[in-house]
Each structure stands twice: as C-alpha cells, then as structure tokens.
Amino acid sequence: MATDSNRLGDTTATETATRLVHRNINNTNAVETDSSISSGEVTNHVEKHAEDLMQWKRHVERVKSKVLDQIQGHLSDLLDKALTESVQTFTQNENHVNNNHVTRDGTVTTTNNNENSHRTHTEKDGKVFMDRHSILDDLFEINHIRTIYHMFISVLFLFIISTLAVDYIDQGRLVLEFDLLSYAFGKLHIVGLAWLLMFSYTLAVPYYALSLWGTLYHRSPVQGVLSVGAGLVLSALQAALLGVFPIYVVFHYQLPPASRFIIILEQIRFLMKSYSFIRENVPVILKHKTKEGEGPRFPTFSSYLYFLFAPTLIYRESYPRNPHIRWNYVGVMFAKILGCLFYGYFILVRLCIPVFMNDSNKPFSTRTLVLALFHATLPGMLLLLLAFFAFLHCWLNAFAEMLRFADRMFYKDWWNSTSFANYYRTWNVVVHDWLYYYGYRDFLWLSRRKFRTAAMLSVFVVSALVHEYVFTLGFGFFYPVMFCLFAFFGVAFNFTLNDNRKSPVWNIMMWTCLFIGQGVMVCLYCQEWYAQIHCPRTGATFWELVTPRSWSCSN
C-alpha cells in the first residue's frame, strides 16, 4: 500500500510538472506570436476600432433624430394640455386691474377688481388664455433659424439692387418709384372715416343692447318675445352698419385694392368680435338667478373696449397681462411690417406684372395657363409667407405688446404639418378658435353631437364663402378661385391628408400642394385683373358679371 501511494504521488508530481512545462511553452509561443505582430497590423486594428466607434456614434445620432421627430409633435400638444390643466397663477402687477385665480379643481376664475363680478372659464367651456410666446420669437433666438431669416432679407436687397439696375439701364435713373403702393393704398382718408364709423357702432350698440336686454329680461313676463325682438333689432342694425355700409363705401368711392381689403377685413373682424361678445355673455345672463334687489352683472365697458383691440376673437372679461410694454419690440414689429410691404411690392413688380401684362393680350389656352401657373408658383408662395409673417406674427404681436396681452399663440408650427387637417388648425389659430368654438362646437351642441362630419363641412363652407367674399370685393370682380380651393380641394385634402399621416414625405406633399395652390391663385387672379382692364364689361347682366373675362379676352 505504501509503495502504491508513493508511486501515485510520483505520477501526480510528474503530470503536474509536465503541465507546467507545456504552459510555459504555450506562454512563450504566445509572447513570440505577439512580438511577431507587425506595426501595420496594430495600426489596422486601431483604425478598425475607431471605425467601429464612428459607426456607433452615427447609429446613436440616427436613433436620437428618430426619437426627436417622433416626440416633437406629441410633446407640443402635451405641454399645451399640461399648461391648460395644471394649476396656474398669472403674474400679478400692482397696476393690474384684473386678477386671474386658479381653484384647486383646475378651474380658471377671472375676478374683476372694479366690480365684485366673477366669471369661471374652463377648457370645457371655451378657450383658456395663458402666458406664452409666439413660436417665431423663440425660434429667432437660435442662430441657425435666424440665418434663414437673414437669407430672406438678402433676397429683398437683391430685389432692390436689380430694380435699380434695370431702371438705370432702361431709363438712365436711380430712383425707386413705389407707384403701385401709392395706387393700392389710395383714398386712405375715406378708409379712416369709414373705419371710425364702424368702430363707433361696434363699441356702443352691441354693448348697450346687451345691457338693456339683460336688465329687462328677468323682469319681463314675456322673456321669449323680448329676446326675439332684441335679437331681430340688433341683427338689423348689424346688417345695415356692418353689412351694407362697408360694401357701399367700397363701390361708391371706387376704392383701390388695398384700401378695399382694409375695409372688408375690418368689417369681418367687427362682426366676429361683436358676435363673440354677445355669445359669451348671453348664456351668463340667462343662467343668472335673480335675487331681491340685485340684478345680473354685466361686463365692464373697459373690458369690452380692450377686447375690440386685443389680438383675439374670443371675448373674456380679462386676459393674462405682461408687466410692462417693450416699445423697442413694438417699433421693430412695425418696421418689419413696412419691410414686408416693400417686399411684396418688389415681388409683384419683378416677378408678376411683367409676365401677366405681356400675356394678357394672348388668347386663353391650356398652354398659356400652364406656363403662367409655373411662373406664378414661386411669387405666390413668397406672398403667402409674407402675409403670414407680416400679419399673424408682426401685426398681432405689435398690438399684443402695446396692450400687454400675454397669450401670443396666434399660430403654431404649421410648417411642420404632415396633414392638411393639422395645417388648417395651426396656420391661423385666432380665426380657427372662433370657427371651432362658435361654429363647430355650437353645431355639435345643436345637433346633440350627431353630425360631426356635417359640422366640419359647415365650417369649411362658411370659411370658403367668407374668403371668396373678401377677394371678390377686394379685387372688384367675381372669380371663385378661393371658394373652389377651400370648399372642394380643402375638404378633400382635409379628409385624405389627415392626422394619420406622420411620415416626412407627407410634409413634402403638403408643401408641394401649397406651392401649386398659391401659383393657381396668383396666376388666375392676375390674368383676370388684366383681362378686366383690357376687355371691360359691356353690360350688367348676371352671366356677364359672373363669367371671367380672361376666358374670352384676346385684345
């Protein structure tokens, strides 16, 4: 047994020694192998590692871009909803007359310090205003976005230089003549007087009519008859002073185009403002529970006067207010509006008038129409962007700043829309809110939420009719291009290019349709304008008034 144990021990020791020898040999071979690696192979290994890192970095960037694209739209909606539903306390200032409070249930309560009146507004009842900036003001803080803005300014300088060069070559002078602007904005004294009369009526009649009706309503034994009578009288006055009178001024004094547009747009604005004021206050008076010796509370005259100038079409007794006015900001906004006017002037003079003035003597044909359409696409889109920037951003922000109006969401990021449904909601939030709350929602309320499609179609039809009304009176001829674009193509695109479209391809499709649509408008309206000049009407029959002259004019 001892001999066997010694033999087993010797065997184990021998195997262990053998393994150690083999391990040393392997390690030696490994060292020799490592030492045999050339410097070129080491370099290739390092380069391959760096390439892998770069591929990983690019992969992370792609993932980051996709995530940001996916959450961008959702994040904006969630932030708006969170700001609306969360508990808010508006900035207070010792000079403020109106205070806004938020109750624990998320209800925004508006308190007027002049009277002990209380109005409660929730998102369910209507639009809730809050302190927020315009998107472009925030975007212009980014250098990359501001560079794009600078590119548009450089194009304006290019227009000025090219106009001076052409005038010097053709006529030997270096003087810019803005004869088109002076013609378009002619007879401004008549526009001012007409506006003053419309404003005075809108300021006095709807307010005192509501006060008189509200005072008598709860005392009258025939409340229904009183309400119907007051409604008919006010409707007749509205139709006469805000309906017929502006049209009479436009045609009787033969106002030029820009002056016409001022009168007609102000007419529509006053109608929408007065309707909102009546619509928001009548339900409050109807729901008021009379107490002995106490009548219904009416909105203050100062709140109504403020509303007539505020950049919103939704009436509230008070709005969130900024603590002070930045007059330098106001000056910059008005300077930009003036720049946009000159920008539009150069676009018309350099890109539109030469083309359509020369084509006005040619017979109407498909070839002429197609060529003119593509000539008008670029200037049409530039005019659309100028109108958006000048009015929805500069004009409304200037008045908002002067009135310390804090809610600056006059538009949303419509340029990122992948559907026309979203584009219509975000292009002009001011008008959209009015159509949504007083058109779409009231239609659903009357129909007990049974006809959503009919409610949407009714809003489109009303919008199309109003747009066509503005263009017909503004240009002085009937050519229902705008109505067709809104009532037919607008409805079709709203249902086909809907919110289910999320791919960037649909954003390209939307922009392509906008370019074509603006080209069609500029092309057809310019052709008809010159056709009306070269081939004036010889009669006043119905068919001659509604038949475009550009279809038959060849002089």
PDB file of N, CA, C and O in Angstrom, residues 233-298:
ATOM      1  N   VAL A 233     -83.803  93.245 -33.791  1.00  0.00           N
ATOM      2  CA  VAL A 233     -83.376  94.640 -33.910  1.00  0.00           C
ATOM      3  C   VAL A 233     -81.858  94.732 -34.039  1.00  0.00           C
ATOM      4  O   VAL A 233     -81.321  95.457 -34.896  1.00  0.00           O
ATOM      5  N   LEU A 234     -81.138  93.982 -33.186  1.00  0.00           N
ATOM      6  CA  LEU A 234     -79.688  94.021 -33.248  1.00  0.00           C
ATOM      7  C   LEU A 234     -79.181  93.447 -34.572  1.00  0.00           C
ATOM      8  O   LEU A 234     -78.229  93.985 -35.166  1.00  0.00           O
ATOM      9  N   SER A 235     -79.804  92.387 -35.070  1.00  0.00           N
ATOM     10  CA  SER A 235     -79.402  91.804 -36.355  1.00  0.00           C
ATOM     11  C   SER A 235     -79.605  92.794 -37.495  1.00  0.00           C
ATOM     12  O   SER A 235     -78.775  92.896 -38.408  1.00  0.00           O
ATOM     13  N   ALA A 236     -80.716  93.545 -37.457  1.00  0.00           N
ATOM     14  CA  ALA A 236     -80.965  94.545 -38.495  1.00  0.00           C
ATOM     15  C   ALA A 236     -79.915  95.645 -38.459  1.00  0.00           C
ATOM     16  O   ALA A 236     -79.406  96.081 -39.506  1.00  0.00           O
ATOM     17  N   LEU A 237     -79.561  96.092 -37.265  1.00  0.00           N
ATOM     18  CA  LEU A 237     -78.532  97.126 -37.147  1.00  0.00           C
ATOM     19  C   LEU A 237     -77.170  96.594 -37.607  1.00  0.00           C
ATOM     20  O   LEU A 237     -76.408  97.306 -38.282  1.00  0.00           O
ATOM     21  N   GLN A 238     -76.862  95.367 -37.246  1.00  0.00           N
ATOM     22  CA  GLN A 238     -75.603  94.766 -37.680  1.00  0.00           C
ATOM     23  C   GLN A 238     -75.541  94.676 -39.204  1.00  0.00           C
ATOM     24  O   GLN A 238     -74.524  94.981 -39.827  1.00  0.00           O
ATOM     25  N   ALA A 239     -76.662  94.239 -39.813  1.00  0.00           N
ATOM     26  CA  ALA A 239     -76.695  94.102 -41.266  1.00  0.00           C
ATOM     27  C   ALA A 239     -76.538  95.450 -41.964  1.00  0.00           C
ATOM     28  O   ALA A 239     -75.901  95.553 -43.018  1.00  0.00           O
ATOM     29  N   ALA A 240     -77.108  96.496 -41.373  1.00  0.00           N
ATOM     30  CA  ALA A 240     -77.045  97.819 -42.003  1.00  0.00           C
ATOM     31  C   ALA A 240     -75.674  98.465 -41.829  1.00  0.00           C
ATOM     32  O   ALA A 240     -75.052  98.904 -42.805  1.00  0.00           O
ATOM     33  N   LEU A 241     -75.172  98.521 -40.594  1.00  0.00           N
ATOM     34  CA  LEU A 241     -73.934  99.253 -40.309  1.00  0.00           C
ATOM     35  C   LEU A 241     -72.683  98.438 -40.583  1.00  0.00           C
ATOM     36  O   LEU A 241     -71.658  98.988 -41.011  1.00  0.00           O
ATOM     37  N   LEU A 242     -72.731  97.149 -40.315  1.00  0.00           N
ATOM     38  CA  LEU A 242     -71.548  96.319 -40.548  1.00  0.00           C
ATOM     39  C   LEU A 242     -71.685  95.425 -41.767  1.00  0.00           C
ATOM     40  O   LEU A 242     -70.748  94.691 -42.095  1.00  0.00           O
ATOM     41  N   GLY A 243     -72.838  95.457 -42.416  1.00  0.00           N
ATOM     42  CA  GLY A 243     -73.040  94.647 -43.601  1.00  0.00           C
ATOM     43  C   GLY A 243     -73.082  95.464 -44.873  1.00  0.00           C
ATOM     44  O   GLY A 243     -72.205  95.364 -45.736  1.00  0.00           O
ATOM     45  N   VAL A 244     -74.083  96.324 -44.991  1.00  0.00           N
ATOM     46  CA  VAL A 244     -74.296  97.090 -46.221  1.00  0.00           C
ATOM     47  C   VAL A 244     -73.351  98.285 -46.315  1.00  0.00           C
ATOM     48  O   VAL A 244     -72.820  98.585 -47.390  1.00  0.00           O
ATOM     49  N   PHE A 245     -73.140  98.974 -45.218  1.00  0.00           N
ATOM     50  CA  PHE A 245     -72.353 100.213 -45.247  1.00  0.00           C
ATOM     51  C   PHE A 245     -70.946 100.015 -45.807  1.00  0.00           C
ATOM     52  O   PHE A 245     -70.508 100.785 -46.679  1.00  0.00           O
ATOM     53  N   PRO A 246     -70.154  99.030 -45.363  1.00  0.00           N
ATOM     54  CA  PRO A 246     -68.808  98.860 -45.939  1.00  0.00           C
ATOM     55  C   PRO A 246     -68.849  98.573 -47.434  1.00  0.00           C
ATOM     56  O   PRO A 246     -67.985  99.060 -48.183  1.00  0.00           O
ATOM     57  N   ILE A 247     -69.821  97.766 -47.878  1.00  0.00           N
ATOM     58  CA  ILE A 247     -69.927  97.471 -49.312  1.00  0.00           C
ATOM     59  C   ILE A 247     -70.241  98.746 -50.091  1.00  0.00           C
ATOM     60  O   ILE A 247     -69.702  98.987 -51.179  1.00  0.00           O
ATOM     61  N   TYR A 248     -71.119  99.565 -49.536  1.00  0.00           N
ATOM     62  CA  TYR A 248     -71.457 100.833 -50.184  1.00  0.00           C
ATOM     63  C   TYR A 248     -70.219 101.723 -50.307  1.00  0.00           C
ATOM     64  O   TYR A 248     -69.980 102.331 -51.365  1.00  0.00           O
ATOM     65  N   VAL A 249     -69.423 101.811 -49.265  1.00  0.00           N
ATOM     66  CA  VAL A 249     -68.216 102.639 -49.309  1.00  0.00           C
ATOM     67  C   VAL A 249     -67.258 102.128 -50.368  1.00  0.00           C
ATOM     68  O   VAL A 249     -66.674 102.910 -51.147  1.00  0.00           O
ATOM     69  N   VAL A 250     -67.076 100.810 -50.444  1.00  0.00           N
ATOM     70  CA  VAL A 250     -66.136 100.220 -51.401  1.00  0.00           C
ATOM     71  C   VAL A 250     -66.514 100.563 -52.835  1.00  0.00           C
ATOM     72  O   VAL A 250     -65.664 100.969 -53.649  1.00  0.00           O
ATOM     73  N   PHE A 251     -67.795 100.420 -53.183  1.00  0.00           N
ATOM     74  CA  PHE A 251     -68.213 100.627 -54.569  1.00  0.00           C
ATOM     75  C   PHE A 251     -68.501 102.093 -54.882  1.00  0.00           C
ATOM     76  O   PHE A 251     -68.225 102.552 -55.991  1.00  0.00           O
ATOM     77  N   HIS A 252     -69.067 102.819 -53.935  1.00  0.00           N
ATOM     78  CA  HIS A 252     -69.420 104.210 -54.218  1.00  0.00           C
ATOM     79  C   HIS A 252     -68.180 105.068 -54.436  1.00  0.00           C
ATOM     80  O   HIS A 252     -68.158 105.910 -55.353  1.00  0.00           O
ATOM     81  N   TYR A 253     -67.145 104.874 -53.642  1.00  0.00           N
ATOM     82  CA  TYR A 253     -65.934 105.676 -53.751  1.00  0.00           C
ATOM     83  C   TYR A 253     -64.868 105.017 -54.619  1.00  0.00           C
ATOM     84  O   TYR A 253     -63.789 105.583 -54.791  1.00  0.00           O
ATOM     85  N   GLN A 254     -65.185 103.844 -55.175  1.00  0.00           N
ATOM     86  CA  GLN A 254     -64.258 103.142 -56.070  1.00  0.00           C
ATOM     87  C   GLN A 254     -62.860 103.073 -55.459  1.00  0.00           C
ATOM     88  O   GLN A 254     -61.865 103.520 -56.033  1.00  0.00           O
ATOM     89  N   LEU A 255     -62.799 102.475 -54.282  1.00  0.00           N
ATOM     90  CA  LEU A 255     -61.531 102.378 -53.570  1.00  0.00           C
ATOM     91  C   LEU A 255     -60.567 101.444 -54.291  1.00  0.00           C
ATOM     92  O   LEU A 255     -60.989 100.460 -54.912  1.00  0.00           O
ATOM     93  N   PRO A 256     -59.270 101.711 -54.233  1.00  0.00           N
ATOM     94  CA  PRO A 256     -58.271 100.800 -54.816  1.00  0.00           C
ATOM     95  C   PRO A 256     -58.168  99.517 -53.993  1.00  0.00           C
ATOM     96  O   PRO A 256     -58.704  99.418 -52.888  1.00  0.00           O
ATOM     97  N   PRO A 257     -57.462  98.500 -54.505  1.00  0.00           N
ATOM     98  CA  PRO A 257     -57.494  97.149 -53.895  1.00  0.00           C
ATOM     99  C   PRO A 257     -57.110  97.102 -52.410  1.00  0.00           C
ATOM    100  O   PRO A 257     -57.844  96.535 -51.598  1.00  0.00           O
ATOM    101  N   ALA A 258     -55.951  97.646 -52.022  1.00  0.00           N
ATOM    102  CA  ALA A 258     -55.515  97.535 -50.629  1.00  0.00           C
ATOM    103  C   ALA A 258     -56.483  98.237 -49.688  1.00  0.00           C
ATOM    104  O   ALA A 258     -56.792  97.729 -48.601  1.00  0.00           O
ATOM    105  N   SER A 259     -56.998  99.389 -50.085  1.00  0.00           N
ATOM    106  CA  SER A 259     -57.968 100.104 -49.263  1.00  0.00           C
ATOM    107  C   SER A 259     -59.255  99.305 -49.140  1.00  0.00           C
ATOM    108  O   SER A 259     -59.891  99.290 -48.079  1.00  0.00           O
ATOM    109  N   ARG A 260     -59.635  98.636 -50.201  1.00  0.00           N
ATOM    110  CA  ARG A 260     -60.823  97.767 -50.133  1.00  0.00           C
ATOM    111  C   ARG A 260     -60.624  96.639 -49.133  1.00  0.00           C
ATOM    112  O   ARG A 260     -61.522  96.323 -48.351  1.00  0.00           O
ATOM    113  N   PHE A 261     -59.458  96.017 -49.203  1.00  0.00           N
ATOM    114  CA  PHE A 261     -59.199  94.903 -48.294  1.00  0.00           C
ATOM    115  C   PHE A 261     -59.219  95.369 -46.840  1.00  0.00           C
ATOM    116  O   PHE A 261     -59.687  94.637 -45.955  1.00  0.00           O
ATOM    117  N   ILE A 262     -58.736  96.565 -46.561  1.00  0.00           N
ATOM    118  CA  ILE A 262     -58.764  97.078 -45.188  1.00  0.00           C
ATOM    119  C   ILE A 262     -60.205  97.204 -44.703  1.00  0.00           C
ATOM    120  O   ILE A 262     -60.555  96.749 -43.595  1.00  0.00           O
ATOM    121  N   ILE A 263     -61.063  97.794 -45.519  1.00  0.00           N
ATOM    122  CA  ILE A 263     -62.464  97.981 -45.134  1.00  0.00           C
ATOM    123  C   ILE A 263     -63.163  96.642 -44.925  1.00  0.00           C
ATOM    124  O   ILE A 263     -63.850  96.423 -43.904  1.00  0.00           O
ATOM    125  N   ILE A 264     -62.988  95.716 -45.849  1.00  0.00           N
ATOM    126  CA  ILE A 264     -63.704  94.434 -45.780  1.00  0.00           C
ATOM    127  C   ILE A 264     -63.193  93.585 -44.625  1.00  0.00           C
ATOM    128  O   ILE A 264     -63.987  92.956 -43.890  1.00  0.00           O
ATOM    129  N   LEU A 265     -61.893  93.534 -44.423  1.00  0.00           N
ATOM    130  CA  LEU A 265     -61.351  92.738 -43.324  1.00  0.00           C
ATOM    131  C   LEU A 265     -61.752  93.309 -41.971  1.00  0.00           C
ATOM    132  O   LEU A 265     -62.038  92.556 -41.025  1.00  0.00           O
ATOM    133  N   GLU A 266     -61.790  94.631 -41.853  1.00  0.00           N
ATOM    134  CA  GLU A 266     -62.251  95.236 -40.605  1.00  0.00           C
ATOM    135  C   GLU A 266     -63.746  94.998 -40.405  1.00  0.00           C
ATOM    136  O   GLU A 266     -64.202  94.811 -39.272  1.00  0.00           O
ATOM    137  N   GLN A 267     -64.502  95.005 -41.472  1.00  0.00           N
ATOM    138  CA  GLN A 267     -65.925  94.672 -41.375  1.00  0.00           C
ATOM    139  C   GLN A 267     -66.122  93.278 -40.778  1.00  0.00           C
ATOM    140  O   GLN A 267     -66.909  93.087 -39.838  1.00  0.00           O
ATOM    141  N   ILE A 268     -65.375  92.308 -41.291  1.00  0.00           N
ATOM    142  CA  ILE A 268     -65.496  90.931 -40.798  1.00  0.00           C
ATOM    143  C   ILE A 268     -64.991  90.832 -39.362  1.00  0.00           C
ATOM    144  O   ILE A 268     -65.580  90.128 -38.527  1.00  0.00           O
ATOM    145  N   ARG A 269     -63.924  91.532 -39.047  1.00  0.00           N
ATOM    146  CA  ARG A 269     -63.386  91.490 -37.681  1.00  0.00           C
ATOM    147  C   ARG A 269     -64.390  92.034 -36.680  1.00  0.00           C
ATOM    148  O   ARG A 269     -64.614  91.439 -35.611  1.00  0.00           O
ATOM    149  N   PHE A 270     -65.021  93.165 -36.985  1.00  0.00           N
ATOM    150  CA  PHE A 270     -66.011  93.741 -36.073  1.00  0.00           C
ATOM    151  C   PHE A 270     -67.221  92.818 -35.914  1.00  0.00           C
ATOM    152  O   PHE A 270     -67.780  92.698 -34.813  1.00  0.00           O
ATOM    153  N   LEU A 271     -67.632  92.175 -36.991  1.00  0.00           N
ATOM    154  CA  LEU A 271     -68.749  91.234 -36.897  1.00  0.00           C
ATOM    155  C   LEU A 271     -68.400  90.052 -35.996  1.00  0.00           C
ATOM    156  O   LEU A 271     -69.201  89.633 -35.150  1.00  0.00           O
ATOM    157  N   MET A 272     -67.208  89.512 -36.152  1.00  0.00           N
ATOM    158  CA  MET A 272     -66.789  88.373 -35.333  1.00  0.00           C
ATOM    159  C   MET A 272     -66.593  88.784 -33.881  1.00  0.00           C
ATOM    160  O   MET A 272     -66.942  88.026 -32.954  1.00  0.00           O
ATOM    161  N   LYS A 273     -66.046  89.970 -33.650  1.00  0.00           N
ATOM    162  CA  LYS A 273     -65.844  90.446 -32.283  1.00  0.00           C
ATOM    163  C   LYS A 273     -67.187  90.655 -31.581  1.00  0.00           C
ATOM    164  O   LYS A 273     -67.374  90.215 -30.428  1.00  0.00           O
ATOM    165  N   SER A 274     -68.109  91.348 -32.226  1.00  0.00           N
ATOM    166  CA  SER A 274     -69.408  91.616 -31.588  1.00  0.00           C
ATOM    167  C   SER A 274     -70.181  90.326 -31.360  1.00  0.00           C
ATOM    168  O   SER A 274     -70.859  90.179 -30.337  1.00  0.00           O
ATOM    169  N   TYR A 275     -70.067  89.379 -32.294  1.00  0.00           N
ATOM    170  CA  TYR A 275     -70.757  88.097 -32.091  1.00  0.00           C
ATOM    171  C   TYR A 275     -70.180  87.370 -30.879  1.00  0.00           C
ATOM    172  O   TYR A 275     -70.933  86.801 -30.067  1.00  0.00           O
ATOM    173  N   SER A 276     -68.862  87.356 -30.743  1.00  0.00           N
ATOM    174  CA  SER A 276     -68.243  86.688 -29.596  1.00  0.00           C
ATOM    175  C   SER A 276     -68.684  87.336 -28.291  1.00  0.00           C
ATOM    176  O   SER A 276     -68.965  86.638 -27.300  1.00  0.00           O
ATOM    177  N   PHE A 277     -68.744  88.667 -28.267  1.00  0.00           N
ATOM    178  CA  PHE A 277     -69.157  89.367 -27.051  1.00  0.00           C
ATOM    179  C   PHE A 277     -70.590  88.977 -26.654  1.00  0.00           C
ATOM    180  O   PHE A 277     -70.864  88.672 -25.482  1.00  0.00           O
ATOM    181  N   ILE A 278     -71.492  88.972 -27.629  1.00  0.00           N
ATOM    182  CA  ILE A 278     -72.886  88.579 -27.348  1.00  0.00           C
ATOM    183  C   ILE A 278     -72.957  87.107 -26.962  1.00  0.00           C
ATOM    184  O   ILE A 278     -73.629  86.728 -25.987  1.00  0.00           O
ATOM    185  N   ARG A 279     -72.240  86.273 -27.707  1.00  0.00           N
ATOM    186  CA  ARG A 279     -72.311  84.820 -27.490  1.00  0.00           C
ATOM    187  C   ARG A 279     -71.779  84.430 -26.116  1.00  0.00           C
ATOM    188  O   ARG A 279     -72.296  83.502 -25.478  1.00  0.00           O
ATOM    189  N   GLU A 280     -70.767  85.095 -25.618  1.00  0.00           N
ATOM    190  CA  GLU A 280     -70.187  84.733 -24.330  1.00  0.00           C
ATOM    191  C   GLU A 280     -71.015  85.255 -23.154  1.00  0.00           C
ATOM    192  O   GLU A 280     -71.001  84.656 -22.073  1.00  0.00           O
ATOM    193  N   ASN A 281     -71.747  86.350 -23.333  1.00  0.00           N
ATOM    194  CA  ASN A 281     -72.441  86.976 -22.206  1.00  0.00           C
ATOM    195  C   ASN A 281     -73.919  86.619 -22.110  1.00  0.00           C
ATOM    196  O   ASN A 281     -74.475  86.658 -21.011  1.00  0.00           O
ATOM    197  N   VAL A 282     -74.555  86.297 -23.218  1.00  0.00           N
ATOM    198  CA  VAL A 282     -75.979  85.945 -23.165  1.00  0.00           C
ATOM    199  C   VAL A 282     -76.224  84.723 -22.279  1.00  0.00           C
ATOM    200  O   VAL A 282     -77.134  84.734 -21.436  1.00  0.00           O
ATOM    201  N   PRO A 283     -75.467  83.615 -22.408  1.00  0.00           N
ATOM    202  CA  PRO A 283     -75.706  82.473 -21.514  1.00  0.00           C
ATOM    203  C   PRO A 283     -75.534  82.818 -20.035  1.00  0.00           C
ATOM    204  O   PRO A 283     -76.239  82.268 -19.182  1.00  0.00           O
ATOM    205  N   VAL A 284     -74.606  83.717 -19.715  1.00  0.00           N
ATOM    206  CA  VAL A 284     -74.397  84.104 -18.317  1.00  0.00           C
ATOM    207  C   VAL A 284     -75.640  84.809 -17.780  1.00  0.00           C
ATOM    208  O   VAL A 284     -76.082  84.563 -16.642  1.00  0.00           O
ATOM    209  N   ILE A 285     -76.223  85.691 -18.588  1.00  0.00           N
ATOM    210  CA  ILE A 285     -77.424  86.408 -18.156  1.00  0.00           C
ATOM    211  C   ILE A 285     -78.610  85.456 -18.048  1.00  0.00           C
ATOM    212  O   ILE A 285     -79.417  85.541 -17.107  1.00  0.00           O
ATOM    213  N   LEU A 286     -78.720  84.526 -18.981  1.00  0.00           N
ATOM    214  CA  LEU A 286     -79.830  83.574 -18.936  1.00  0.00           C
ATOM    215  C   LEU A 286     -79.757  82.677 -17.708  1.00  0.00           C
ATOM    216  O   LEU A 286     -80.781  82.323 -17.110  1.00  0.00           O
ATOM    217  N   LYS A 287     -78.556  82.303 -17.296  1.00  0.00           N
ATOM    218  CA  LYS A 287     -78.385  81.404 -16.153  1.00  0.00           C
ATOM    219  C   LYS A 287     -78.392  82.142 -14.818  1.00  0.00           C
ATOM    220  O   LYS A 287     -78.380  81.505 -13.765  1.00  0.00           O
ATOM    221  N   HIS A 288     -78.401  83.470 -14.880  1.00  0.00           N
ATOM    222  CA  HIS A 288     -78.339  84.240 -13.641  1.00  0.00           C
ATOM    223  C   HIS A 288     -79.614  84.037 -12.821  1.00  0.00           C
ATOM    224  O   HIS A 288     -80.724  84.135 -13.325  1.00  0.00           O
ATOM    225  N   LYS A 289     -79.416  83.725 -11.538  1.00  0.00           N
ATOM    226  CA  LYS A 289     -80.556  83.559 -10.623  1.00  0.00           C
ATOM    227  C   LYS A 289     -80.806  84.888  -9.917  1.00  0.00           C
ATOM    228  O   LYS A 289     -79.954  85.406  -9.205  1.00  0.00           O
ATOM    229  N   THR A 290     -81.978  85.413 -10.191  1.00  0.00           N
ATOM    230  CA  THR A 290     -82.286  86.744  -9.650  1.00  0.00           C
ATOM    231  C   THR A 290     -82.459  86.692  -8.139  1.00  0.00           C
ATOM    232  O   THR A 290     -83.049  85.769  -7.583  1.00  0.00           O
ATOM    233  N   LYS A 291     -81.917  87.706  -7.484  1.00  0.00           N
ATOM    234  CA  LYS A 291     -82.110  87.892  -6.062  1.00  0.00           C
ATOM    235  C   LYS A 291     -82.760  89.252  -5.837  1.00  0.00           C
ATOM    236  O   LYS A 291     -82.602  90.164  -6.638  1.00  0.00           O
ATOM    237  N   GLU A 292     -83.462  89.340  -4.762  1.00  0.00           N
ATOM    238  CA  GLU A 292     -84.190  90.578  -4.489  1.00  0.00           C
ATOM    239  C   GLU A 292     -83.208  91.739  -4.328  1.00  0.00           C
ATOM    240  O   GLU A 292     -82.286  91.704  -3.521  1.00  0.00           O
ATOM    241  N   GLY A 293     -83.452  92.771  -5.115  1.00  0.00           N
ATOM    242  CA  GLY A 293     -82.618  93.961  -5.057  1.00  0.00           C
ATOM    243  C   GLY A 293     -81.279  93.821  -5.762  1.00  0.00           C
ATOM    244  O   GLY A 293     -80.415  94.681  -5.621  1.00  0.00           O
ATOM    245  N   GLU A 294     -81.101  92.750  -6.515  1.00  0.00           N
ATOM    246  CA  GLU A 294     -79.831  92.538  -7.209  1.00  0.00           C
ATOM    247  C   GLU A 294     -80.107  92.105  -8.638  1.00  0.00           C
ATOM    248  O   GLU A 294     -80.875  91.183  -8.884  1.00  0.00           O
ATOM    249  N   GLY A 295     -79.507  92.780  -9.588  1.00  0.00           N
ATOM    250  CA  GLY A 295     -79.661  92.444 -10.990  1.00  0.00           C
ATOM    251  C   GLY A 295     -78.466  91.671 -11.502  1.00  0.00           C
ATOM    252  O   GLY A 295     -77.481  91.465 -10.786  1.00  0.00           O
ATOM    253  N   PRO A 296     -78.521  91.239 -12.756  1.00  0.00           N
ATOM    254  CA  PRO A 296     -77.386  90.499 -13.319  1.00  0.00           C
ATOM    255  C   PRO A 296     -76.163  91.394 -13.477  1.00  0.00           C
ATOM    256  O   PRO A 296     -76.269  92.605 -13.686  1.00  0.00           O
ATOM    257  N   ARG A 297     -75.006  90.798 -13.373  1.00  0.00           N
ATOM    258  CA  ARG A 297     -73.756  91.534 -13.529  1.00  0.00           C
ATOM    259  C   ARG A 297     -73.370  91.554 -15.002  1.00  0.00           C
ATOM    260  O   ARG A 297     -73.396  90.530 -15.667  1.00  0.00           O
ATOM    261  N   PHE A 298     -73.007  92.713 -15.480  1.00  0.00           N
ATOM    262  CA  PHE A 298     -72.636  92.866 -16.874  1.00  0.00           C
ATOM    263  C   PHE A 298     -71.130  93.103 -16.977  1.00  0.00           C
ATOM    264  O   PHE A 298     -70.495  93.599 -16.038  1.00  0.00           O
TER     265      PHE A 298
END
